[in-house]
Each structure stands twice: as structure tokens, then as C-alpha cells.
Short mmCIF file of C-alpha atoms in Angstrom, two decimals:
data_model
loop_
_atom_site.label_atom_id
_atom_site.label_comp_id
_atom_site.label_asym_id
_atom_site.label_seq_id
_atom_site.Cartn_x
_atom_site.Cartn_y
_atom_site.Cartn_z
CA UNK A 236 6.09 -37.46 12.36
CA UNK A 237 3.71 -38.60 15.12
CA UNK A 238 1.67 -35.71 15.34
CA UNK A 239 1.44 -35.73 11.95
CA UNK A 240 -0.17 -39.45 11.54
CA UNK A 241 -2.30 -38.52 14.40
CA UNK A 242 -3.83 -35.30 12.48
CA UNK A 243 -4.11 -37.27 9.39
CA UNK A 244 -6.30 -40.16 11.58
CA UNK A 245 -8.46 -37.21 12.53
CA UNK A 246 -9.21 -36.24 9.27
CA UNK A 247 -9.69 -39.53 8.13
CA UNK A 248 -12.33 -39.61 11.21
CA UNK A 249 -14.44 -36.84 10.10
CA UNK A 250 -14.54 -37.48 6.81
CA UNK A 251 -15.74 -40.75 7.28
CA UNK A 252 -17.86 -39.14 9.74
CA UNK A 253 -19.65 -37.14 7.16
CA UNK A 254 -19.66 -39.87 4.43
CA UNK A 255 -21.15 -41.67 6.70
CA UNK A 256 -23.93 -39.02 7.87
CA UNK A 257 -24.50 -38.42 3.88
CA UNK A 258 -25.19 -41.90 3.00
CA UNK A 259 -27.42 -42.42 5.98
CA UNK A 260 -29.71 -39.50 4.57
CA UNK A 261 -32.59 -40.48 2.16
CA UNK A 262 -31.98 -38.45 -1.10
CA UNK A 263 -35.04 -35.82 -1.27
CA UNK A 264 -38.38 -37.25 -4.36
CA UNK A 265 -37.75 -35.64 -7.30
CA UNK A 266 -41.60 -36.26 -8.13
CA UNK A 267 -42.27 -34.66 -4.97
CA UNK A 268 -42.70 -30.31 -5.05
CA UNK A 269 -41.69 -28.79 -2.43
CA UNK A 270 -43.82 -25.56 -3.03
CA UNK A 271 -47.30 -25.62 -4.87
CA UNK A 272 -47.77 -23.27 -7.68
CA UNK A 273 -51.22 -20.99 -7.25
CA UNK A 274 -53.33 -21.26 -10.85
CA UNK A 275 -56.53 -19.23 -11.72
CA UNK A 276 -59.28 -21.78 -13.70
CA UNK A 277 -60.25 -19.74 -17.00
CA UNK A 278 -62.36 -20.32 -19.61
CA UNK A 279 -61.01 -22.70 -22.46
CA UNK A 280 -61.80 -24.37 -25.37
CA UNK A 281 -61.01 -28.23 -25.65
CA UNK A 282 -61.31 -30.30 -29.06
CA UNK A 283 -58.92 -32.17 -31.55
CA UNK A 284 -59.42 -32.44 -35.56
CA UNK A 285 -57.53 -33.64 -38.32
CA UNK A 286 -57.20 -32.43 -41.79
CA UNK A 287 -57.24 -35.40 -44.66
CA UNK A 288 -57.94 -35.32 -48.47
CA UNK A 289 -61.59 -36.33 -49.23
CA UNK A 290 -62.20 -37.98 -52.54
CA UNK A 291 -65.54 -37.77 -54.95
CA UNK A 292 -67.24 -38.16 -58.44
CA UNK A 293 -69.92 -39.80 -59.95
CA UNK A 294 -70.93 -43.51 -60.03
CA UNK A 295 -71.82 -44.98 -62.93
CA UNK A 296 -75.17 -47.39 -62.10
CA UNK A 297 -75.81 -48.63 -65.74
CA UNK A 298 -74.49 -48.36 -69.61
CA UNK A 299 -76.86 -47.70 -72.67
CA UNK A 300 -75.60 -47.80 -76.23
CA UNK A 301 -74.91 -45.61 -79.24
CA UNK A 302 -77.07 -47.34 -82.38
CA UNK A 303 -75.73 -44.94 -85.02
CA UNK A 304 -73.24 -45.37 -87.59
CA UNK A 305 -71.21 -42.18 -89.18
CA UNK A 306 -69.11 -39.34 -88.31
CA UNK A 307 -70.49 -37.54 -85.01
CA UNK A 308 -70.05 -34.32 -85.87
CA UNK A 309 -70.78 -32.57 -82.83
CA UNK A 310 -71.88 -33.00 -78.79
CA UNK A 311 -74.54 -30.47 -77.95
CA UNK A 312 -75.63 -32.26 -74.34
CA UNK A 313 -74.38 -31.09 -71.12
CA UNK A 314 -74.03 -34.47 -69.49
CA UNK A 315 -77.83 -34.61 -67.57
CA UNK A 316 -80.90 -34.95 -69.99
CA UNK A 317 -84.31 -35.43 -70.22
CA UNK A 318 -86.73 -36.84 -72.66
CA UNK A 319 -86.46 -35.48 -76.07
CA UNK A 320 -82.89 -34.14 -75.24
CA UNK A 321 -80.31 -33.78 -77.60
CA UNK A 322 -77.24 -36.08 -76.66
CA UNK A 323 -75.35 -35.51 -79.75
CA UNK A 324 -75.51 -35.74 -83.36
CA UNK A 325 -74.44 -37.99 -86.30
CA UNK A 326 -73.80 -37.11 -89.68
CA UNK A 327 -75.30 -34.07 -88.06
CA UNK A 328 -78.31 -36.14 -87.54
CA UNK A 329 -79.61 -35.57 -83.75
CA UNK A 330 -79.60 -38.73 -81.40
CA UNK A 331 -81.91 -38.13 -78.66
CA UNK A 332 -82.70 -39.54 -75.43
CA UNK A 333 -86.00 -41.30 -74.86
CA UNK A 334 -87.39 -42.92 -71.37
CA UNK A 335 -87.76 -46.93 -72.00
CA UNK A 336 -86.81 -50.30 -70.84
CA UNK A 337 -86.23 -51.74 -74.55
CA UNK A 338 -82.90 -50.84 -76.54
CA UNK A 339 -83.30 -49.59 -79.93
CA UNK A 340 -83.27 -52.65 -82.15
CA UNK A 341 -84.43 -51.89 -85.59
CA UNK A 342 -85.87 -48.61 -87.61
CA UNK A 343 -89.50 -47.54 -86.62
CA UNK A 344 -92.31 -47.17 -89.04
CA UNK A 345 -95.87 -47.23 -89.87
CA UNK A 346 -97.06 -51.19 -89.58
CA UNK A 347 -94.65 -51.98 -86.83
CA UNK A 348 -95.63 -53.21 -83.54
CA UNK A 349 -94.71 -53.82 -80.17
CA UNK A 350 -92.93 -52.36 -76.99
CA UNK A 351 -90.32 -50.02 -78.74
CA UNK A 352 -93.55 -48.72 -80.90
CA UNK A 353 -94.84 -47.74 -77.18
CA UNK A 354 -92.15 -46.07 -75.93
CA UNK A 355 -91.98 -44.00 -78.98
CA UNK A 356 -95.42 -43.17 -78.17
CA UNK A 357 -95.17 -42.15 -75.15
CA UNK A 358 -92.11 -39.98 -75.84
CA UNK A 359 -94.26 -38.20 -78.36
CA UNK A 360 -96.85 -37.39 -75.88
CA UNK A 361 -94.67 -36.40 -73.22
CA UNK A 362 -93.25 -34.30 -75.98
CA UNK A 363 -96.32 -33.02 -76.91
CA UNK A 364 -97.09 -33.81 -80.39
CA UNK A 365 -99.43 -35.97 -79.71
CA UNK A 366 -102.41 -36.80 -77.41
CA UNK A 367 -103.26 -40.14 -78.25
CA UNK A 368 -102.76 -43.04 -75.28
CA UNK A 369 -99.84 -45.53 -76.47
CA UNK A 370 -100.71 -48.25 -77.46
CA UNK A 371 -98.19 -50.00 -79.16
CA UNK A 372 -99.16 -50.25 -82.53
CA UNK A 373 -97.48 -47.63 -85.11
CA UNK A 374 -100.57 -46.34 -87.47
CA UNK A 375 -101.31 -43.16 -88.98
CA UNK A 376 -101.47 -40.82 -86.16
CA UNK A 377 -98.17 -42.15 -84.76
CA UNK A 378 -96.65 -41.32 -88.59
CA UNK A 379 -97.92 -38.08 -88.18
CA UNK A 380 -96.83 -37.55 -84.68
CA UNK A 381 -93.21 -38.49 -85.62
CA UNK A 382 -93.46 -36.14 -88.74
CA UNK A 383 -93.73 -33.05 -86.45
CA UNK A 384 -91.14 -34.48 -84.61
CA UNK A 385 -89.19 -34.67 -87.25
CA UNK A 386 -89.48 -31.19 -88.21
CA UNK A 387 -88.46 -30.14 -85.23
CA UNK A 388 -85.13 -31.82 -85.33
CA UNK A 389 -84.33 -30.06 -88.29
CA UNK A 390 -83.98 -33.43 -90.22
CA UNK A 391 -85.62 -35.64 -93.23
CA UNK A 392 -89.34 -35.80 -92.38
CA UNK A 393 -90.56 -39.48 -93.59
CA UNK A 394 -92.60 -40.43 -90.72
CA UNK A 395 -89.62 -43.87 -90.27
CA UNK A 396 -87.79 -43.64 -87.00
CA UNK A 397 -84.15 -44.47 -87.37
CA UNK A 398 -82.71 -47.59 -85.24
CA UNK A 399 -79.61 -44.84 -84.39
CA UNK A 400 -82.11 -41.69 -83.80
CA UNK A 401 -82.76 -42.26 -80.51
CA UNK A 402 -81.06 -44.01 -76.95
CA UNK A 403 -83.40 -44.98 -74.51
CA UNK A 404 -82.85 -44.41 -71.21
CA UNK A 405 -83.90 -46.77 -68.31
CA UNK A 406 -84.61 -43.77 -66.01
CA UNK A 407 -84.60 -39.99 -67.07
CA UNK A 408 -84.10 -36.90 -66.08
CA UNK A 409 -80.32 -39.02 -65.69
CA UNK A 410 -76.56 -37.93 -65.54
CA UNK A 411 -74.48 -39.42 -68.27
CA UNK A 412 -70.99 -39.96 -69.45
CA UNK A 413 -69.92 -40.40 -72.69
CA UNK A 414 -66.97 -43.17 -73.58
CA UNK A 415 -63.91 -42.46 -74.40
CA UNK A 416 -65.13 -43.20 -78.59
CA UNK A 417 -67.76 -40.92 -78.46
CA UNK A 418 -65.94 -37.72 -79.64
CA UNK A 419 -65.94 -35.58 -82.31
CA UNK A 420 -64.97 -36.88 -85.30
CA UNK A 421 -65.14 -40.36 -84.01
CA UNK A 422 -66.16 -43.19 -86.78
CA UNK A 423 -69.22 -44.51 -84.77
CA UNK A 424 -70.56 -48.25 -86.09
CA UNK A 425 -72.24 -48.59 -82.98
CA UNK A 426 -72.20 -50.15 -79.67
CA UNK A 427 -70.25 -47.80 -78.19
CA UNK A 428 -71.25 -46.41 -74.49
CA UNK A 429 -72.99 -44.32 -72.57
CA UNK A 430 -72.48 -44.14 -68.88
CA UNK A 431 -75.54 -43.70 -66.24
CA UNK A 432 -74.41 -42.13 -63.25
CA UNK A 433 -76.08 -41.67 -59.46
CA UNK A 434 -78.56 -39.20 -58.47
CA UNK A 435 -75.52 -37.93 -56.24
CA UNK A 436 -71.71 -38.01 -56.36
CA UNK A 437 -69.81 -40.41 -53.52
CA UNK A 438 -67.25 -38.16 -51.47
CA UNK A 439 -65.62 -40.22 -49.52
CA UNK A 440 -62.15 -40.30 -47.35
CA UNK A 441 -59.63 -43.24 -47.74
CA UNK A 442 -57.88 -44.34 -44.75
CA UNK A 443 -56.22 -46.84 -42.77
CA UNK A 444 -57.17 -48.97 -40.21
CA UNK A 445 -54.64 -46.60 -37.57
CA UNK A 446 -56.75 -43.32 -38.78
CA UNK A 447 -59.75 -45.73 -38.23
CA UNK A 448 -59.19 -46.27 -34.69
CA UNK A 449 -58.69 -42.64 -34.12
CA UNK A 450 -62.29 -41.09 -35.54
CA UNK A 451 -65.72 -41.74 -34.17
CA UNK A 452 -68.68 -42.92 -35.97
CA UNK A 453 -71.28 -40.09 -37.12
CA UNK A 454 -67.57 -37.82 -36.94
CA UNK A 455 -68.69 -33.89 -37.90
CA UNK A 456 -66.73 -32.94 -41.45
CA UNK A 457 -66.12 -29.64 -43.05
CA UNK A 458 -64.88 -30.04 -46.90
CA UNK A 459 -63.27 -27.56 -48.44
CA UNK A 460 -64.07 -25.92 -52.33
CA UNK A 461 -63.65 -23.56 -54.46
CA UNK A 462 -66.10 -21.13 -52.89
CA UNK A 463 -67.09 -22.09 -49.74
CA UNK A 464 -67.32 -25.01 -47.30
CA UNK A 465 -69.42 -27.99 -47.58
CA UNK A 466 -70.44 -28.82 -43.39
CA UNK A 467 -71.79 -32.74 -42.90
CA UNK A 468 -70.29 -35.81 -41.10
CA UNK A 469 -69.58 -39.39 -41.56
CA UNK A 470 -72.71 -41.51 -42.45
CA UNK A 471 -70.61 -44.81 -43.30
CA UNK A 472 -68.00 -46.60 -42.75
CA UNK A 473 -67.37 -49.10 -45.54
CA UNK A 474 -65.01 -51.88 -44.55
CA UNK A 475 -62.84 -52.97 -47.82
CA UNK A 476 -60.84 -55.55 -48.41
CA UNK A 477 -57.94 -54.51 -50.79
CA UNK A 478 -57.65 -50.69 -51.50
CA UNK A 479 -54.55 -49.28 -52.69
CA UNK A 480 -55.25 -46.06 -50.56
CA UNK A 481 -56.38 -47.56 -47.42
CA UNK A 482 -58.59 -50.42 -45.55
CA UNK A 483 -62.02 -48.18 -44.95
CA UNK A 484 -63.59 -45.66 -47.05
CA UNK A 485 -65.57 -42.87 -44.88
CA UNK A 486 -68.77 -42.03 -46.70
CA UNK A 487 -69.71 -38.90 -46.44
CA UNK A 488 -73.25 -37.30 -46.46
CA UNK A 489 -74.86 -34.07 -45.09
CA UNK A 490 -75.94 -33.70 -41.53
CA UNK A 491 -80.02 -34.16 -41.88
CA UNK A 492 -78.99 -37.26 -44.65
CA UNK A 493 -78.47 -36.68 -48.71
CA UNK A 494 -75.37 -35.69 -50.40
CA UNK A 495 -72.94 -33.90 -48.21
CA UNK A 496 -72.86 -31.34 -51.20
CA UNK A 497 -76.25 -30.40 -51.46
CA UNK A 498 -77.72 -28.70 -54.54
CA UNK A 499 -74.31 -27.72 -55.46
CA UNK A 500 -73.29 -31.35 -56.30
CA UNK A 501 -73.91 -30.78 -60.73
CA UNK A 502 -71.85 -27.79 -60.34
CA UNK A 503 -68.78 -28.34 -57.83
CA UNK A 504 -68.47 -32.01 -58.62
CA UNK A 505 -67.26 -32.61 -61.87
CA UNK A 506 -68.50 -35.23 -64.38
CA UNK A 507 -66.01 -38.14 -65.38
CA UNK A 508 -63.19 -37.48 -63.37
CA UNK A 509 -62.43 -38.06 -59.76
CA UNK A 510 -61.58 -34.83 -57.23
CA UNK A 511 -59.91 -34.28 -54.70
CA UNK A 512 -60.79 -31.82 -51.64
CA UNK A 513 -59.33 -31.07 -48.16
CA UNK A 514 -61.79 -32.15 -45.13
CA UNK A 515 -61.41 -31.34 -41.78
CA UNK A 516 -62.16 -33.82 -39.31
CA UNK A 517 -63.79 -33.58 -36.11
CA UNK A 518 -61.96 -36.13 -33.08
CA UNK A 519 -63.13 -34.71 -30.59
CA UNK A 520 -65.98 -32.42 -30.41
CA UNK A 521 -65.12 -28.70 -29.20
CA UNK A 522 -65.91 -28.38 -25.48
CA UNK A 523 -65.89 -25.26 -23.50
CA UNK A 524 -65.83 -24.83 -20.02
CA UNK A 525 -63.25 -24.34 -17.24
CA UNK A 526 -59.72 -25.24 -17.76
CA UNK A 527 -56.46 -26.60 -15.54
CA UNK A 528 -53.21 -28.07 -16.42
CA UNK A 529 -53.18 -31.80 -16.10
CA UNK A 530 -50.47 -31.20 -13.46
CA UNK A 531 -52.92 -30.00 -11.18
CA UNK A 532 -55.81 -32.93 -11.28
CA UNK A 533 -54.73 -36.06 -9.23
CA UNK A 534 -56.09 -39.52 -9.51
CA UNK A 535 -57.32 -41.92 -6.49
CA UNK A 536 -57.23 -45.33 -6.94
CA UNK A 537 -60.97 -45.57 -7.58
CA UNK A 538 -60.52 -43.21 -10.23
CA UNK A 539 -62.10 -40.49 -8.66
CA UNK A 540 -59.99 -36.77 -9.54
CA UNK A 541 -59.56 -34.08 -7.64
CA UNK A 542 -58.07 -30.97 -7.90
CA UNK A 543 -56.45 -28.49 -4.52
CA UNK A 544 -57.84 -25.01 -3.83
CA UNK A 545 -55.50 -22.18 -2.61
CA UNK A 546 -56.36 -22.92 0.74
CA UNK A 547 -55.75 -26.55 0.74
CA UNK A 548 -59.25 -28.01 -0.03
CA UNK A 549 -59.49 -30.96 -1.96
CA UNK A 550 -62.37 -30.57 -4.71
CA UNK A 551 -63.76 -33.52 -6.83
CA UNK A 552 -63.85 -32.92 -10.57
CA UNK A 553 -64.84 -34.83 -13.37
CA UNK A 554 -62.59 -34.75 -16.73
CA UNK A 555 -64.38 -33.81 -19.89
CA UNK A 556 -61.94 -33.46 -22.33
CA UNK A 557 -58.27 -33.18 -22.56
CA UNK A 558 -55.92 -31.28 -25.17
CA UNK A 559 -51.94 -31.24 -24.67
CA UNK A 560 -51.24 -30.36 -21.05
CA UNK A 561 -54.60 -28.86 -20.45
CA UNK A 562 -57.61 -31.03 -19.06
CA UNK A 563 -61.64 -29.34 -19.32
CA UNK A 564 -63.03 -30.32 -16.17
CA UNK A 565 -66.60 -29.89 -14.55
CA UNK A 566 -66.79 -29.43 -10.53
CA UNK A 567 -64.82 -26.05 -10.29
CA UNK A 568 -65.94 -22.47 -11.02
CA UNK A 569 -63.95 -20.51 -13.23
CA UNK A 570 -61.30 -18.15 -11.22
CA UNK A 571 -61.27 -20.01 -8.73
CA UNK A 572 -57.28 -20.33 -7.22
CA UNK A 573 -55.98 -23.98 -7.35
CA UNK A 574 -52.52 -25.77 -6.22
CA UNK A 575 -50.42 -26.98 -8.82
CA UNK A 576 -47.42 -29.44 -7.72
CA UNK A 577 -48.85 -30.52 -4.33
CA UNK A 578 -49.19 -34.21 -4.63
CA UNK A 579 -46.68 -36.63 -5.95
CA UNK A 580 -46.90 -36.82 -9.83
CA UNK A 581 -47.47 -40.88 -9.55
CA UNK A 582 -51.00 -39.77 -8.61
CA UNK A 583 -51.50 -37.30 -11.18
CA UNK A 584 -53.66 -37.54 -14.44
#
């Protein structure tokens, strides 16, 4: 029984012993590799872009009213006219576009005078059925000049100009909408509109202020259509300040300025609706150059990086980019042998 509590004091010793022995022994960093990882720099490709929906149609900049009263009874315009053009017709009577800053306010005939009388002049010559300079005054040659018109139109030739026969047109050539009451078989009294639209559609991207913080000014864009891509960037950032689909709008235009859609805008874009188009946006700008993981580059506490060749130099780089886990850095030739999991990872990039 003696020997026995003796032995079991013994044991108790050692074990202590080595208790003791473990506790006194700093645990090993786990931050800290033991045995650096050789890497060969290649050639990568660093960049980041974001796909979002891209909105556009056409503005409307003015309105400019229907004058005639009847049935129209059809819509023979294409939405962009010029002087003279056909918009649509009345009773089957044509209603034309003319260029002037006066709306039509009463018929037109011979005795009348004044600025409408010159605008209907000057349509005529443009039109060429007449030669005479405008001059505001409707006489005999302007009778006669509206009586070839007339016959032209295929309607009643009387030499009077209907108030209805004709909507002028602050600006032409000009895109134009129709409302919603000019259709076919519409009762027209008159009054109803006619939408001027921009020069050029406005594409744009909604998006909050989060997305805003994330793209740079002048960001490169690639929109997506039916038949190709449209390539162009950001050339505004408009600020709003209540928008149901987001806090900015991103204007965007085509890379030497104009619309980001080119000559393809009348065709792509359509009239009186708003569509909607994938873009592809540009965060950061595609870099190529040499390549290392992140886990490689460490940090001094000036900021200055570095990076560990195979044989334990230490060689500056400077970070370019950085995608994921990867870093493109300049200061290193590509293939050349680095360390990866020398220095403690509280240095690291």
C-alpha cells in the first residue's frame, strides 16, 4: 500500500512535469508559414464591370396643335417630317406640316395679310411653286401659287387655305408624336396634340446613390440591341431629387460626344414608348500586365509593397489593379519565381 502511494506521487510528478513544460511553451502563429510557396508571375488581365438595364426614348421639347375638325381617316406620316409633308388626313383632306412661328388661326385667302400670309409664302417657295420673295401680303400670284398646291394634294382647288390644312412647325425637318386622340377614326374638333421631340433620344441608366459610389465619371459603356452593340461612356451624371428608380440618372452619349446611338438612333429607338436595353459597365478599366496573388505582396508601414523572389530578395512593386485574390503589379518581370507565405499575413495586402 506504500509502494503503491509512492508510484502514484511519481506519476503525479511527471505529469505535472509535462503540464507544466506544455504551458510554458508559446503556441506556434497561425498567421505565420512555416514554408514559402514558389509562384511563377504570368501575364493577366485585371478589370471589373457591371451589367445594368439602360433606359431611352424620345423627349418631347414642344406641342403644336391639330386645327381640323372631322373624321381622320387615315395617318400617312412616319413620325419625322419636313415641309410640305403629309402628317395625316381629315375627311381625307391632307394636313400638312409647314415651318413657322405663328399657329394657324383662321382660313387663308386672297386679301389677307400678315405673318401667317408669309409663312405660307415661304412654304410655297420652298415647295417650289413659286418664286416670288414673301412678303406677307396674299395677292394674285400667292392665289395661284396655292392653286398648284392644291392640285397636288389631290383636293378642292379654290386658291383659300383652310385654318385645319396645315400645322406649323416651330423647327422642321422635326420628330413628332401624335396624342393619344389622334387616331383613326377619331372625331377631331381640334386642339388636340402633336408632340415635338429631340434631335436625339436620352439613354440613360437609373441608379442609386450605392451604384453611384461604385462607377467613375466618363465610365466606358457597351449597350446591347437587337443587332449589334452600341460602344460610348457616361457623359453626365444628373443628380435627382425624387425618382422612383433611383437618386442619379447616368446620361449616356458616344465616346467623341452626340448620341451614344449614332445614326442608328430613328431606327433602334422607338418613337413614343420608352426601352429598355442591357449595358455593360466599365469599373475598372481592363489592365494587363504581370500578375501575383495578393498573398504574396506585403505592405510596410509607409505603404511601400514588396513582393520575395525565390532566392529571398525583396523587390518593390507598385499595385495597379486588383481583381479577387489576384493583384496586377508593375516592378517584376513576368516568370520571374516569387515566395508566397513568407511574411506574417498582418503585413500583407
Amino acid at each position: 500500500m506504500g509502494v503503491a502511494w509512492v508510484v502514484s506521487i511519481a506519476v503525479a510528478g511527471l505529469v505535472g512535469w509535462w503540464a507544466s513544460g506544455e504551458a510554458l511553451t508559446p503556441p506556434a502563429d497561425p498567421l505565420v508559414v512555416s514554408e514559402p510557396v514558389t509562384y511563377e508571375v504570368v501575364t493577366g488581365d485585371i478589370g471589373r464591370s457591371r451589367t445594368l438595364v439602360a433606359l431611352a426614348e424620345w423627349p418631347s421639347t414642344a406641342v403644336v396643335l391639330n386645327q381640323a375638325s372631322g373624321t381622320l381617316t387615315s395617318i400617312p406620316g412616319t413620325g419625322s417630317a419636313g415641309v410640305g409633308d403629309v402628317l395625316y388626313t381629315v375627311d381625307e383632306r391632307p394636313v400638312v406640316a409647314g415651318l413657322g412661328a405663328v399657329p394657324a388661326y383662321r382660313d387663308m385667302k386672297r386679301g389677307d395679310e400678315g405673318e401667317d400670309v408669309r409663312q405660307l409664302q415661304s412654304m410655297l417657295v420652298e415647295l417650289g411653286f413659286t418664286q416670288r420673295d414673301p412678303d406677307g401680303k396674299f395677292g394674285s400670284g400667292t392665289r395661284t401659287a396655292v392653286r398648284a398646291w392644291q392640285k397636288s394634294l389631290g383636293v378642292t382647288v379654290d386658291g383659300t387655305v383652310v385654318q385645319g390644312d396645315i400645322v406649323w412647325f416651330p423647327e422642321l425637318p422635326a420628330r413628332y408624336l401624335l396624342s393619344d386622340g389622334l387616331t383613326v377614326g377619331a372625331q377631331l374638333s381640334g386642339g388636340e396634340q402633336i408632340m415635338l421631340l429631340g434631335d436625339e433620344p436620352r439613354v440613360w441608366i437609373p441608379i442609386g446613390l450605392e451604384q453611384r459610389n461604385q462607377i467613375p465619371d466618363q465610365a466606358e459603356v457597351s449597350v446591347s440591341i437587337a443587332d449589334g452593340v452600341w460602344e460610348g461612356v457616361v457623359a453626365e451624371v444628373v443628380a435627382l431629387d425624387v425618382s422612383e428608380a433611383g437618386d442619379f440618372d447616368l446620361l449616356l452619349g458616344a465616346v467623341g460626344g452626340g448620341p451614344i446611338c449614332g445614326t442608328d438612333c430613328g431606327v433602334q429607338i422607338p418613337v413614343g414608348e420608352r426601352s429598355e436595353y442591357r449595358v455593360e459597365i466599365v469599373l475598372i478599366p481592363t489592365m494587363t500586365g504581370p500578375v501575383v496573388p495578393a498573398s504574396a505582396v506585403v505592405t510596410r508601414p509607409d505603404g511601400s509593397a514588396y513582393v520575395t523572389t525565390s532566392d529571398g530578395e525583396d523587390l518593390p512593386v507598385t499595385i495597379l489593379g486588383a481583381q479577387g485574390s489576384l493583384l496586377l503589379v508593375d516592378g517584376i518581370e513576368v516568370g520571374a519565381a516569387i515566395q508566397i507565405g513568407r511574411a506574417s499575413c498582418r503585413e500583407r495586402v
